[in-house]
Structures are given as structure tokens and as C-alpha cells.
mmCIF file of C-alpha atoms in Angstrom:
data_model
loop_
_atom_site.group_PDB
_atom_site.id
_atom_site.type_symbol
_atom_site.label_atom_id
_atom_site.label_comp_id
_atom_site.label_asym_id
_atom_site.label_seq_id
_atom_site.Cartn_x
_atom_site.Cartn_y
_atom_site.Cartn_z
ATOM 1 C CA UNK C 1 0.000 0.000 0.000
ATOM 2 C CA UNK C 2 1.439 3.638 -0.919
ATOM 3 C CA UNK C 3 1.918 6.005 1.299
ATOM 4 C CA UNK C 4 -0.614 8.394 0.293
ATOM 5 C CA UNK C 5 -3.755 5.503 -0.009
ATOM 6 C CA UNK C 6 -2.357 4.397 3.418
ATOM 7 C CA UNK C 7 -3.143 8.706 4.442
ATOM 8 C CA UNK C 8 -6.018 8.473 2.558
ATOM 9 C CA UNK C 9 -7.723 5.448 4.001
ATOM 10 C CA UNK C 10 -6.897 6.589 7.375
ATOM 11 C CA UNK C 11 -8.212 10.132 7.108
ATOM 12 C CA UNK C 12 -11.903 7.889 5.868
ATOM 13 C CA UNK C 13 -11.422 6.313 8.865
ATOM 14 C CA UNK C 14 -12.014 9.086 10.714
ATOM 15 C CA UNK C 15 -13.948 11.401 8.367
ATOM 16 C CA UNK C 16 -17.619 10.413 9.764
ATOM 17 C CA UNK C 17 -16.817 11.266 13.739
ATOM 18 C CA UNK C 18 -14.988 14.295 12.268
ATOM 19 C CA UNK C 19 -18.549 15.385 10.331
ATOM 20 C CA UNK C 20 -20.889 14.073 12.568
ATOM 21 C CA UNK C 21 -19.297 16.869 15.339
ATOM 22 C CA UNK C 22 -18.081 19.624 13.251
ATOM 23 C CA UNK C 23 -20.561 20.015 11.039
ATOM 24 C CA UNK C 24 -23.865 20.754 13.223
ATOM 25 C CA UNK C 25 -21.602 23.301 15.431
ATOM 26 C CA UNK C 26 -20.881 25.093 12.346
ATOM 27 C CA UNK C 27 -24.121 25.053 10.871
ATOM 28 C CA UNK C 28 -25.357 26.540 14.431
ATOM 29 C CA UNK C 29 -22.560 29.487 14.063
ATOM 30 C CA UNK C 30 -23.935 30.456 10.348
ATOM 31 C CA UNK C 31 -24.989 34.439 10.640
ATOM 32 C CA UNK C 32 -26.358 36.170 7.505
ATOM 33 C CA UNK C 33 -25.038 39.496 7.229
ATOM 34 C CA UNK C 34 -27.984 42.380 8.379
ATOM 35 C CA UNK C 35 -27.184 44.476 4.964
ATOM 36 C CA UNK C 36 -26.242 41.832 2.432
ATOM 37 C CA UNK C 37 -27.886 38.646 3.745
ATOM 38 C CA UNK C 38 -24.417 37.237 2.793
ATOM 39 C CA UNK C 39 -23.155 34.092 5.648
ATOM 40 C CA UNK C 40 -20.716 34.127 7.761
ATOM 41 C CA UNK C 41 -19.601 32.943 11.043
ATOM 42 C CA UNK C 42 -19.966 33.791 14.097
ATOM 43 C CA UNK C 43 -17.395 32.566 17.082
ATOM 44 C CA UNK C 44 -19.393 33.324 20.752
ATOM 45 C CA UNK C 45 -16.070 33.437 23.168
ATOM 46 C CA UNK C 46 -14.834 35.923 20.302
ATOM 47 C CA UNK C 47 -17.840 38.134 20.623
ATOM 48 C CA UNK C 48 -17.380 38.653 17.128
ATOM 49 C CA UNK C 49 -17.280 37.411 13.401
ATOM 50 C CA UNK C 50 -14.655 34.508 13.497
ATOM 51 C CA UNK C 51 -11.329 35.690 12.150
ATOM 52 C CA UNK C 52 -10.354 35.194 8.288
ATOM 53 C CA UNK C 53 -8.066 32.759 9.121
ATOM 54 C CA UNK C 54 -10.849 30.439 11.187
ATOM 55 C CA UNK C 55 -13.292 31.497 8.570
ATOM 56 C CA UNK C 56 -11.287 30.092 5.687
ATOM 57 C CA UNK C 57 -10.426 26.745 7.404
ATOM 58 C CA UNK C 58 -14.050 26.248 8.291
ATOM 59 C CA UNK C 59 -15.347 26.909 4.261
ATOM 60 C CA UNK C 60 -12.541 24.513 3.216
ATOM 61 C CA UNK C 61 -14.183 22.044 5.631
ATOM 62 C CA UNK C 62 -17.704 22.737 4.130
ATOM 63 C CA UNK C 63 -16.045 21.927 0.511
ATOM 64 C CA UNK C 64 -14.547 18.459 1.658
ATOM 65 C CA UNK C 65 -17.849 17.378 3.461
ATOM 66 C CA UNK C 66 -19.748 18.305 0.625
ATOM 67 C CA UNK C 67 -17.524 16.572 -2.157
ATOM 68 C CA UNK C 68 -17.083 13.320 0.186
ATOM 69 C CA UNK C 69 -21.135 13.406 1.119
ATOM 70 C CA UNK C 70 -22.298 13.536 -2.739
ATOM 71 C CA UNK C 71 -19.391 10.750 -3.481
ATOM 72 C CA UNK C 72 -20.939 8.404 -0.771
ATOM 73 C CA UNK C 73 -24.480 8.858 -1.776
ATOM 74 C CA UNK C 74 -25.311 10.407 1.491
ATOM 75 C CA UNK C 75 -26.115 13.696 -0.107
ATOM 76 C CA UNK C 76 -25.715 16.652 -2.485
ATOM 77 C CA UNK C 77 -22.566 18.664 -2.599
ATOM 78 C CA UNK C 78 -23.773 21.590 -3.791
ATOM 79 C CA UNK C 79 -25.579 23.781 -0.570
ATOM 80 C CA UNK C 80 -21.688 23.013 1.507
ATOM 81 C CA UNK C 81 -20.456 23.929 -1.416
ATOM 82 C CA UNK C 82 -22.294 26.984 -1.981
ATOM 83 C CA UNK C 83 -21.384 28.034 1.656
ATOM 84 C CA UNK C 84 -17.842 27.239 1.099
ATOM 85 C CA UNK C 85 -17.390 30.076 -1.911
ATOM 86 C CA UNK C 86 -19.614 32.720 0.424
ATOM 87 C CA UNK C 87 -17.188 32.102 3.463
ATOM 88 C CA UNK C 88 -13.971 32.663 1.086
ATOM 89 C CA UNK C 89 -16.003 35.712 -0.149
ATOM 90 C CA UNK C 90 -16.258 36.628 3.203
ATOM 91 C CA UNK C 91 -12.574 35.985 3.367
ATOM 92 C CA UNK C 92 -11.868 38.118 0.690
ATOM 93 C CA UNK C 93 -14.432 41.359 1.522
ATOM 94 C CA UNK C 94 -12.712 41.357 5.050
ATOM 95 C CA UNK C 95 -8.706 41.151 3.762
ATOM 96 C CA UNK C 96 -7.443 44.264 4.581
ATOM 97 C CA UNK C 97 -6.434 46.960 1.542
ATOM 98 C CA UNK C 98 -2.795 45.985 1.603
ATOM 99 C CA UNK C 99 -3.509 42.095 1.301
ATOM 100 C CA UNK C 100 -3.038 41.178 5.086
ATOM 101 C CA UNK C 101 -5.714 39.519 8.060
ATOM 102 C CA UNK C 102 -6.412 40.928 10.917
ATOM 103 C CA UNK C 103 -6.196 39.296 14.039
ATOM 104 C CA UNK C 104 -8.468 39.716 16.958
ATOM 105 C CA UNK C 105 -7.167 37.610 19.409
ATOM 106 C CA UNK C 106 -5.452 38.932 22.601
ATOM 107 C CA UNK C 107 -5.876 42.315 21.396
ATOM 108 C CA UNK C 108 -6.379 45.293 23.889
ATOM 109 C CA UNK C 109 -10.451 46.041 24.186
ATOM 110 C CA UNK C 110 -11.019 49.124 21.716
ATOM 111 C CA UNK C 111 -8.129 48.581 19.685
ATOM 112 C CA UNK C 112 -8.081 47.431 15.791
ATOM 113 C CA UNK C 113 -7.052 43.660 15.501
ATOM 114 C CA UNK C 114 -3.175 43.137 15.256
ATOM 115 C CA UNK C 115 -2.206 42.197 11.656
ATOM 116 C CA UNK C 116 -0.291 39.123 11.772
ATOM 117 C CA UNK C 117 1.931 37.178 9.791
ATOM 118 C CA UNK C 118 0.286 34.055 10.822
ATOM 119 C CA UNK C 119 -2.892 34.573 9.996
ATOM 120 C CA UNK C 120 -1.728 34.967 6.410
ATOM 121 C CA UNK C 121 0.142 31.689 6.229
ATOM 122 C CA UNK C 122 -2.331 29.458 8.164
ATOM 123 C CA UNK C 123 -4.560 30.719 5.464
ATOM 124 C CA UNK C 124 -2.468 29.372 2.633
ATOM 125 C CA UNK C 125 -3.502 26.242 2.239
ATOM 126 C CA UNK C 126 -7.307 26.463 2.868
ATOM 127 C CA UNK C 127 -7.548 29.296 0.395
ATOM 128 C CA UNK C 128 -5.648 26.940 -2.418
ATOM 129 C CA UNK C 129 -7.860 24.273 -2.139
ATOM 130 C CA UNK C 130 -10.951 26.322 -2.025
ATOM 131 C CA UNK C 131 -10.136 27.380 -5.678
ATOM 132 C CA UNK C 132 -8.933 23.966 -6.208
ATOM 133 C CA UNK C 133 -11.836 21.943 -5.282
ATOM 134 C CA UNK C 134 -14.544 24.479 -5.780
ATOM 135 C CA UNK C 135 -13.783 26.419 -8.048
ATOM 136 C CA UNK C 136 -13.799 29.788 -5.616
ATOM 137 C CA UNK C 137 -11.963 32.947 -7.520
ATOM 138 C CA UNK C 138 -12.042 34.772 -4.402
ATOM 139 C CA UNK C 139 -10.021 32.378 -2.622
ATOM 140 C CA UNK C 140 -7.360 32.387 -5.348
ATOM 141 C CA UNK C 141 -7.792 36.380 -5.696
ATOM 142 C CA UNK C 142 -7.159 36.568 -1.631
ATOM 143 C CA UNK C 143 -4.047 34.055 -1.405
ATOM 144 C CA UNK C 144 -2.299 36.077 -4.482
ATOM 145 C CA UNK C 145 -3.044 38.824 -2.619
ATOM 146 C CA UNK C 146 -1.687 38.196 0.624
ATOM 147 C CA UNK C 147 1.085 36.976 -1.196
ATOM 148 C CA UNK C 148 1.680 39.983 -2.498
ATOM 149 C CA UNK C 149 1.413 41.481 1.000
ATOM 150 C CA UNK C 150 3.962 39.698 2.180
ATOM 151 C CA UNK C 151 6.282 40.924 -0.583
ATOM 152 C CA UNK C 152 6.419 44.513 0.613
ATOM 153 C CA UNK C 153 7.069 43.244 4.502
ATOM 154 C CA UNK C 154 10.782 42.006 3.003
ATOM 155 C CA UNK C 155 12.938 42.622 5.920
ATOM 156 C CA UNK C 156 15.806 45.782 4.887
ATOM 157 C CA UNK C 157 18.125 43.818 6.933
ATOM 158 C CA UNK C 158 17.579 40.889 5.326
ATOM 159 C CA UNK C 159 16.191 39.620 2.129
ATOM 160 C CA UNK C 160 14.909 36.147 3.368
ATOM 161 C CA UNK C 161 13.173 37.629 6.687
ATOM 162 C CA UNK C 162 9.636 38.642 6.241
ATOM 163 C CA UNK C 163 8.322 40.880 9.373
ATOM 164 C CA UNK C 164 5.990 39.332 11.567
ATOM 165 C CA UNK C 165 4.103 42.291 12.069
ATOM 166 C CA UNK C 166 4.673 45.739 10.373
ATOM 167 C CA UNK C 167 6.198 48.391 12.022
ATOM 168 C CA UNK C 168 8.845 45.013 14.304
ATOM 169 C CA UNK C 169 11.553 44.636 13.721
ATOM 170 C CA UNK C 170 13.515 41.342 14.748
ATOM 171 C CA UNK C 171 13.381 38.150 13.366
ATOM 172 C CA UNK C 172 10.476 35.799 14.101
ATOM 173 C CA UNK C 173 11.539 32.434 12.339
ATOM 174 C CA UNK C 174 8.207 31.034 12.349
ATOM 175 C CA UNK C 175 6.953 33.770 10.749
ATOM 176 C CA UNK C 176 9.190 33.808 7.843
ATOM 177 C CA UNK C 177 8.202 29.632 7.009
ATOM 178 C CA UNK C 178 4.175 31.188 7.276
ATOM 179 C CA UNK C 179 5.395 33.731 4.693
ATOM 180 C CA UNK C 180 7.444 30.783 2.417
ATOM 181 C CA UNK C 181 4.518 28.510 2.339
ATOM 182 C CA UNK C 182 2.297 30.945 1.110
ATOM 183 C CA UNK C 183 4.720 31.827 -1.357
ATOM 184 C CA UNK C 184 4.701 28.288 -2.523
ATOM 185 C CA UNK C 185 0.956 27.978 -2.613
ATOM 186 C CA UNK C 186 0.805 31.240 -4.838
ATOM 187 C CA UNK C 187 3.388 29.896 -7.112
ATOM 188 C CA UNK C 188 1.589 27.071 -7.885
ATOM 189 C CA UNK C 189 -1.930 29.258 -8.907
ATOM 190 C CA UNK C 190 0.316 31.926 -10.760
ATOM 191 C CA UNK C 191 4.069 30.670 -11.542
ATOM 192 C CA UNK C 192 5.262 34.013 -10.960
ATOM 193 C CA UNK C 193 9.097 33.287 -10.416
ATOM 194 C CA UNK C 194 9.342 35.983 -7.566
ATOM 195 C CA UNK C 195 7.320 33.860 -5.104
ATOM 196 C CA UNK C 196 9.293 30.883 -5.745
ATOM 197 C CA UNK C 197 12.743 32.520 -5.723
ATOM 198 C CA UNK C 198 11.662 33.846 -2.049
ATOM 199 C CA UNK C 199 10.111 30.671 -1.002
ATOM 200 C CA UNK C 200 13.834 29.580 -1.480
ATOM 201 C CA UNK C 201 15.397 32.128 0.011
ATOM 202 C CA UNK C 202 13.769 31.680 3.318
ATOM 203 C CA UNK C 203 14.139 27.822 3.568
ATOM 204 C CA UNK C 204 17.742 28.491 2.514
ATOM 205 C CA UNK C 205 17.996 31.470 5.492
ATOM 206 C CA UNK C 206 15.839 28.733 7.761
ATOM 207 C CA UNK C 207 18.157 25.843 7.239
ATOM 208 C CA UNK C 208 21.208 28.060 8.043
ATOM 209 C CA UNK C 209 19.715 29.708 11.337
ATOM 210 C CA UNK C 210 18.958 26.253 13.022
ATOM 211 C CA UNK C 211 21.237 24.789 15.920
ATOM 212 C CA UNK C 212 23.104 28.304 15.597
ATOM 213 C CA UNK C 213 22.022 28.558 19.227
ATOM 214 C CA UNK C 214 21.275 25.311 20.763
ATOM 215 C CA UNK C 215 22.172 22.048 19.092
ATOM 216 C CA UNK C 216 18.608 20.702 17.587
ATOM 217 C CA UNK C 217 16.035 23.989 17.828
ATOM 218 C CA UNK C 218 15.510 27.018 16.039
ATOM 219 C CA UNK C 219 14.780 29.421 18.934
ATOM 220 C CA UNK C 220 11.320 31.570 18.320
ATOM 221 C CA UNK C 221 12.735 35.237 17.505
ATOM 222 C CA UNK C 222 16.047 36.714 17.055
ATOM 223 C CA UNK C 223 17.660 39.876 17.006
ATOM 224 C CA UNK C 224 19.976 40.915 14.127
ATOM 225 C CA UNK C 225 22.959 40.633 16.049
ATOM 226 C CA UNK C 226 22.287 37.039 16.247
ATOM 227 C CA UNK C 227 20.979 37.183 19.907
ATOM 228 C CA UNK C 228 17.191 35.494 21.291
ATOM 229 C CA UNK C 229 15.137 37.469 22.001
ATOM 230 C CA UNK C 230 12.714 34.801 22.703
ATOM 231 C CA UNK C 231 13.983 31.149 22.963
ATOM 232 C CA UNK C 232 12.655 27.511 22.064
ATOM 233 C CA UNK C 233 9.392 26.834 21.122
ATOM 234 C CA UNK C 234 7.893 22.796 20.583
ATOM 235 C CA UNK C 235 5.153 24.453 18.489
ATOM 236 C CA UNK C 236 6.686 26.928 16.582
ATOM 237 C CA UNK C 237 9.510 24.178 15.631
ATOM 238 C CA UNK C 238 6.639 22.017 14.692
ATOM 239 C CA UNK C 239 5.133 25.119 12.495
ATOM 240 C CA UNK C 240 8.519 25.257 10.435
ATOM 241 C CA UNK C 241 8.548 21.658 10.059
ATOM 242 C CA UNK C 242 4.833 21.326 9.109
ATOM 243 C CA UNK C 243 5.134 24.407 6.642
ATOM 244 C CA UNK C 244 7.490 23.609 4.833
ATOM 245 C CA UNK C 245 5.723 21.006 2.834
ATOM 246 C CA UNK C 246 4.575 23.391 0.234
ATOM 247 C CA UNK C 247 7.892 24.663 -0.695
ATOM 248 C CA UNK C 248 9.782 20.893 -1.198
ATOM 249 C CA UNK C 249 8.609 19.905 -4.533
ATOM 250 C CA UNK C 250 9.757 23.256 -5.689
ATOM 251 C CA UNK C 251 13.244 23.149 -4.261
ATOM 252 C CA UNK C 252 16.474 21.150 -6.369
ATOM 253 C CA UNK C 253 17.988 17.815 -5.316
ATOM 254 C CA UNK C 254 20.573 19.461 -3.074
ATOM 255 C CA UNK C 255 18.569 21.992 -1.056
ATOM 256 C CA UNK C 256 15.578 19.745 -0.398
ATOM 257 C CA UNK C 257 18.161 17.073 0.770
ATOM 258 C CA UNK C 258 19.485 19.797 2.972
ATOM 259 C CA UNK C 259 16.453 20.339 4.652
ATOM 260 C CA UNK C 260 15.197 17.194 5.199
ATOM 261 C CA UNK C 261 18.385 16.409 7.309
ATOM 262 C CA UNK C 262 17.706 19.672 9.101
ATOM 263 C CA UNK C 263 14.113 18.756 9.503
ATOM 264 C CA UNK C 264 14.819 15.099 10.452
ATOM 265 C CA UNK C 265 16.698 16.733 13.522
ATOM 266 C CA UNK C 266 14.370 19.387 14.014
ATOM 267 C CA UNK C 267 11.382 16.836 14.657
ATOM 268 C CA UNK C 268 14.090 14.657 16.725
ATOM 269 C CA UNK C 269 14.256 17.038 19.414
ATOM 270 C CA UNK C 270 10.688 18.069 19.646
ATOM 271 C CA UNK C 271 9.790 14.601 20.470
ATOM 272 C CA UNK C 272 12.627 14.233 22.701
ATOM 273 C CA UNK C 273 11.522 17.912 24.766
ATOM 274 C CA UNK C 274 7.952 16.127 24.669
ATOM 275 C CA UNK C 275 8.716 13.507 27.156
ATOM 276 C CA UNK C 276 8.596 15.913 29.948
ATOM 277 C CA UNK C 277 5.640 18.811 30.099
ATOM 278 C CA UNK C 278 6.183 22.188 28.576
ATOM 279 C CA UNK C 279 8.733 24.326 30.395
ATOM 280 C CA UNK C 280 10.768 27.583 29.688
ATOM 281 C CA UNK C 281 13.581 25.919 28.520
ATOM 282 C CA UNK C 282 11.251 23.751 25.917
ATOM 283 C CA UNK C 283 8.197 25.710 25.330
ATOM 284 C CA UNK C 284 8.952 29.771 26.051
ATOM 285 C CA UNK C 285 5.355 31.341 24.946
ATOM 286 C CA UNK C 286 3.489 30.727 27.422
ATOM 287 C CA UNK C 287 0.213 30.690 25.218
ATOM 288 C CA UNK C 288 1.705 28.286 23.351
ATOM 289 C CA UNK C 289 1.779 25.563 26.706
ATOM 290 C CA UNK C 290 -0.936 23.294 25.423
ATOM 291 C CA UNK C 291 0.838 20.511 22.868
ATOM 292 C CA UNK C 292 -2.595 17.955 23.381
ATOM 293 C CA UNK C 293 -4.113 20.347 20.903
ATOM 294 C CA UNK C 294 -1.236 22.375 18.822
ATOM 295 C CA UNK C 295 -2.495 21.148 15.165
ATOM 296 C CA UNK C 296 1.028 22.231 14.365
ATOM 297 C CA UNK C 297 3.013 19.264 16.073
ATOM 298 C CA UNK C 298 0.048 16.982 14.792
ATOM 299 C CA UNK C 299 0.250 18.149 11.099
ATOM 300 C CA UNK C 300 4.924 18.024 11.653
ATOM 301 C CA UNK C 301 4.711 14.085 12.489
ATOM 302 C CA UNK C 302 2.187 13.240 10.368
ATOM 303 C CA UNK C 303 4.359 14.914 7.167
ATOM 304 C CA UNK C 304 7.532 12.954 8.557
ATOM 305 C CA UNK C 305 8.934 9.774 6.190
ATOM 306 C CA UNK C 306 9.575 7.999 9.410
ATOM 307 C CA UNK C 307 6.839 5.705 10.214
ATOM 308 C CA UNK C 308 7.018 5.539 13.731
ATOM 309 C CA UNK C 309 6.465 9.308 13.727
ATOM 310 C CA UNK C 310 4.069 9.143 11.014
ATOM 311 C CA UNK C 311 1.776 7.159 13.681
ATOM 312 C CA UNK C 312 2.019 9.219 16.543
ATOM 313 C CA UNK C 313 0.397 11.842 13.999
ATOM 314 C CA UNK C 314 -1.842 9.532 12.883
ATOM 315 C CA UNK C 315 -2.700 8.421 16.771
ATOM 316 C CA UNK C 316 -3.410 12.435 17.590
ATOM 317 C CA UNK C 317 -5.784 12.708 14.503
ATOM 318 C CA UNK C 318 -7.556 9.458 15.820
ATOM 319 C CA UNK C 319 -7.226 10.772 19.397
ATOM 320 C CA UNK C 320 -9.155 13.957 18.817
ATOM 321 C CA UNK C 321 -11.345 12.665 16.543
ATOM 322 C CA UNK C 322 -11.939 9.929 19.631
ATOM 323 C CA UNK C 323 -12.840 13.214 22.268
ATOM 324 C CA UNK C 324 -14.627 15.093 19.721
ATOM 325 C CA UNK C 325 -18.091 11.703 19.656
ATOM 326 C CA UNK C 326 -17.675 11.465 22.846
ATOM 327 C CA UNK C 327 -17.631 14.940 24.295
ATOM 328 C CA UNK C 328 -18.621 17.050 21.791
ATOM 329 C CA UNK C 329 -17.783 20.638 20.717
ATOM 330 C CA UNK C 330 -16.293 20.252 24.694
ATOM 331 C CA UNK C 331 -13.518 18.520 23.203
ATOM 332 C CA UNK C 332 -11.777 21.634 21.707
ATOM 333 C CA UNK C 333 -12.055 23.990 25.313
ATOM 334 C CA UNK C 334 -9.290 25.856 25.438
ATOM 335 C CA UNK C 335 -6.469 24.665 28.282
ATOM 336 C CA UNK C 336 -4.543 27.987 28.051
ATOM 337 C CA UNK C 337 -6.862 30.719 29.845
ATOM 338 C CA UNK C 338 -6.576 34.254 29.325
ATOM 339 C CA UNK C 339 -6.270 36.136 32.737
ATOM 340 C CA UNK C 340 -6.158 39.619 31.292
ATOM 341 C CA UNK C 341 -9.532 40.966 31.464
ATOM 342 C CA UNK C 342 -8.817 43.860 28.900
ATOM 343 C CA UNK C 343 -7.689 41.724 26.140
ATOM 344 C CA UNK C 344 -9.847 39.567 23.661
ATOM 345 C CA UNK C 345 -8.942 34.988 24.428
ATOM 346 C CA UNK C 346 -5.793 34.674 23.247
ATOM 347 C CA UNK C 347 -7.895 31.334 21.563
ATOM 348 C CA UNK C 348 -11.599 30.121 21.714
ATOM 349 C CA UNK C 349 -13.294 26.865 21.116
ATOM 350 C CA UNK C 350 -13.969 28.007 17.818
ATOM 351 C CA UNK C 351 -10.487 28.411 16.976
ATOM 352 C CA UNK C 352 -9.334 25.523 17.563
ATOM 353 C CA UNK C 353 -12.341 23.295 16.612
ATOM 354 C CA UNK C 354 -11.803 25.271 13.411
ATOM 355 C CA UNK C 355 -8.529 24.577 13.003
ATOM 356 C CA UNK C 356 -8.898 21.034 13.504
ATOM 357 C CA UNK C 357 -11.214 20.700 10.775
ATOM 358 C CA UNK C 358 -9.544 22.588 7.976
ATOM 359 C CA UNK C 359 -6.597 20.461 8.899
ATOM 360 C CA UNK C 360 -8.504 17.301 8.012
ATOM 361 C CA UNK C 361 -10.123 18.691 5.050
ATOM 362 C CA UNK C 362 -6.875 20.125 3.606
ATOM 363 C CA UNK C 363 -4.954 17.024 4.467
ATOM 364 C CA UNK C 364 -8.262 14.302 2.623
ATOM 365 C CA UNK C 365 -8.055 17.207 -0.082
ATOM 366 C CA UNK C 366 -4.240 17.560 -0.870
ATOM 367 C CA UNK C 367 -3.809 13.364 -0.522
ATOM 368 C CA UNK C 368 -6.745 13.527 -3.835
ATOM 369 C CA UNK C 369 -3.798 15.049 -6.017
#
């Protein structure tokens, strides 16, 4: 059995507890707008229209259940479907005029929504397979332009760094793989050479920036000078592992070799750090202290070539998909409260229920190609 019918079958596996929970929830979060009657969703611990980011992950969801329901004979593709396109036009009427996404999570009460690096990149793939699968020219129209976005936050220090944020300025190595994989996706809707070349660039900048502090990690920021200004991060190593699976069928021979090595050690230590609970020295963002449900270390083992890590991805997918029948929408409470009463969650239920979903439907969608 190949690899990918091996994902595939497993994914199927799952795919009706995965529905059978996600789907009402969402369908009870569908809001028509009060002016154009146009959907969208709504996330109640947000207070607030879910973020484009969530939004997009949760459409690309309604596109896979709506393909894989009208190939089983269980019903008609076409009214997910329909809601898929509105929620990536949603997507797209919300991007902001330079091509970026807001993001309204622990941001001070009466402020606008921080616009994050992030939120572009975890939009990447959903937004590809959108126009992939259903045909949405809004989703393409949004990834190009947050591409685009991206091009005029090139770092004057440094040609591979991407800012995380405008107006920073410091490293955030995370960050620049978000910026990389969206790159790649664009490439492969437009074959403009600039995205590729920078795709490149970064994993070439990536490759040569890890261990350059501590044997096995990339730390989470860095100053030019070469110091941390923040240090390692399980998640965020997972993020640049995970990310970078966009950008390897692009690269030659001798720089995807490269980074597979660096990878292969990357994902070595994170599982090693994982034996023992999050700490300073392992996990420094403190928000980031919950690994049960960090989609990011999920989605990096699962994308490994070795099969014993391949399973512990597998056993998280099945593991989730486990808590999700038996204790519902419950199963995606956030661990990691927020304690500051003047900021928005720093994550909601929503979030990461949504997150969880597009993950599945991007990972059934990409293993159809």
C-alpha cells in the first residue's frame, strides 16, 4: 500500500466522527449578514465574526464534506459547497487593503485587531484548495493577494526575513516559514518566479539559522545581532517543520536534501523535549503551553517519512477525533486561559475546533492530487 492511499484510508477512517461533530456546530454558528444577507460565522467566546483565518479553514471544511457526502451517496454537494465560496467571499471582503488579516485575538479592548503574519500563512492552504476543489476565484484572488502582502514586509536587513508584524523589527523564524509557504501555494496558482525565488530564500535562510544557538532547535525570535530574544518553542519548531511542505517539490535535489536532514533533527528534538511537560527551557510562549491540541506538532509528524512518527500523527488525529463523539464541541475547550480581562482569548473553542477541521479537510483534499 502507498503512502498516500495508506493517508487516505486513514483520514476515511475518521472522516464520519470528524462530520458528525463539526458540522452541526458550524451550521449553528452560520450568521447572515444584516445588509447583504451574505453568511458568515460567528465565534461566541470571540464576541465577534470569526477571524479570516478560522473562517477560511471552516469553508474549506464545508467543501470536503460536501464533495465526500455527494461521493458516498449520502447527499448533495452543492448547498456546503455553496457556503464554502460565500465564506472565502467573506474571506476576501474582510482582507485588509494591503492584502493582510487581521487578528483579533489577545488584542487590547477598543483597539483594531493586530495584523499578523500568521494569519496569512495558516490561510495558505485552505484558500488553495478552495479554488482547487470548488472552483472559488475569491479564494485564489485573496491568497495572491496576501502573497503579495507579504512581498512589501521584506525585511531591509535581510532579504529572506519577512516581518511578523509591520512596524517590528527582529526576526520571528516562524513567521518567515508562514510567509514561504504561502509563497509556494501562490506559485503554484500563478508561476510568478518571484514567489518561488523567495520561497527559497527563506528555507535556505531557515536551514542556516537552526542549531546556531542550541544544538537541535531554532529558537522563536532573534535579534539581528544574532541574539534570542525569545527562545525555544515545541510548536513553533513544529510550524517550520509542518510548513514547509509546500515549498519541497519546488526546491532542487541538493537543497531539499538539505532540509530534510535539518528537519529530520528538528522533529528529533521536539519529540525528545515532549517527554517531559512544557517548560521555559522547551516551550517559552506561554500561550503556546498546550501541545494535546497544537495542530502544528500533529500536522509536523504526520508529514515525517519515518513511520514511527508518522503514527504518533496519525494516533493524535484518531485521538481527537476519539474526544470530539464522545464529548462534543467540549472537546476543543481551550487549556490555556486568558487572565487579562482587557484583552480579547488569546484562543476560543472556535479556533481551535476550526482549526482542527480545515486540517482534516486540507490534508483528505491535498492526498486527492
Amino acid at each position: 500500500m502507498s503512502r498516500t492511499t495508506d493517508s487516505r484510508e486513514f483520514l476515511e477512517s475518521i472522516a464520519p466522527r470528524v462530520v458528525a461533530g463539526i458540522k452541526p456546530y458550524f451550521d449553528g454558528l452560520l450568521r447572515s449578514d444584516p445588509e447583504t444577507g451574505a453568511p458568515f460565522l460567528y465565534d461566541d467566546e470571540l464576541g465577534d465574526r470569526a477571524s479570516c483565518c478560522t473562517t477560511a479553514a471552516a469553508a474549506v471544511f464545508y467543501a470536503w464534506e460536501g464533495r465526500r457526502s455527494a461521493a458516498l451517496g449520502s447527499g448533495a454537494s452543492e448547498p456546503s459547497l455553496a457556503i464554502a465560496r460565500a465564506l472565502a467571499e467573506e474571506v476576501r471582503r474582510r482582507q485588509l487593503p494591503g492584502g493582510g488579516f487581521g487578528q483579533p485575538f489577545y488584542v487590547k479592548k477598543g483597539e483594531p485587531d493586530v495584523v499578523d503574519i500568521a494569519e496569512v500563512g495558516a490561510t495558505a492552504d485552505s484558500l488553495y484548495h478552495l479554488h482547487r476543489v470548488a472552483g472559488s476565484e475569491a479564494a485564489r484572488e485573496s491568497l495572491i493577494r496576501s502573497a503579495d502582502y507579504l512581498l512589501t514586509q521584506v525585511s531591509p536587513r535581510n532579504p529572506a526575513v519577512i516581518l511578523k508584524r509591520p512596524g517590528e523589527d527582529f526576526d520571528v523564524l516562524n513567521g518567515d516559514m508562514y510567509a514561504a509557504h504561502t509563497f509556494a501555494r501562490a506559485y503554484e496558482l500563478t508561476g510568478r518566479p518571484d514567489y518561488l525565488d523567495k520561497a527559497k530564500l527563506i528555507l535556505a535562510h531557515l536551514a542556516d539559522r537552526f542549531g546556531r544557538h542550541e544544538a537541535g532547535w531554532w529558537p522563536y525570535i532573534e535579534n539581528w545581532d544574532g541574539s534570542v530574544v525569545m527562545g525555544n518553542s515545541v510548536a513553533y519548531q513544529a510550524t517550520i517543520i509542518e510548513l514547509a511542505h509546500s515549498s519541497l517539490p519546488l526546491l532542487d535535489e541538493a537543497q531539499r536534501e538539505r532540509w530534510n536532514a535539518v528537519a529530520e533533527d528538528a522533529m528529533a528534538t521536539m519529540l525528545a523535549a515532549m517527554k517531559e511537560p512544557p517548560s521555559d527551557a522547551t516551550e517559552a510562549p506561554w500561550w503556546a503551553r498546550d501541545w494535546s491540541q497544537s495542530g502544528e506538532i500533529t500536522l509536523a509528524c504526520w508529514r515525517s517519512s519515518d513511520p514511527d512518527t508518522k503514527r504518533i500523527g496519525m494516533s493524535r488525529l484518531a485521538g481527537l477525533a476519539d474526544r470530539l463523539a464522545e464529548e462534543g464541541i467540549a472537546a476543543f475547550k481551550p487549556a490555556i486561559a486568558n487572565d487579562v480581562p482587557d484583552r480579547s482569548p488569546v484562543t476560543t473553542t472556535f479556533r481551535k475546533a476550526a482549526g482542527f477541521a480545515g486540517m482534516i479537510a486540507n490534508l483528505a483534499l491535498a492526498s486527492e492530487v
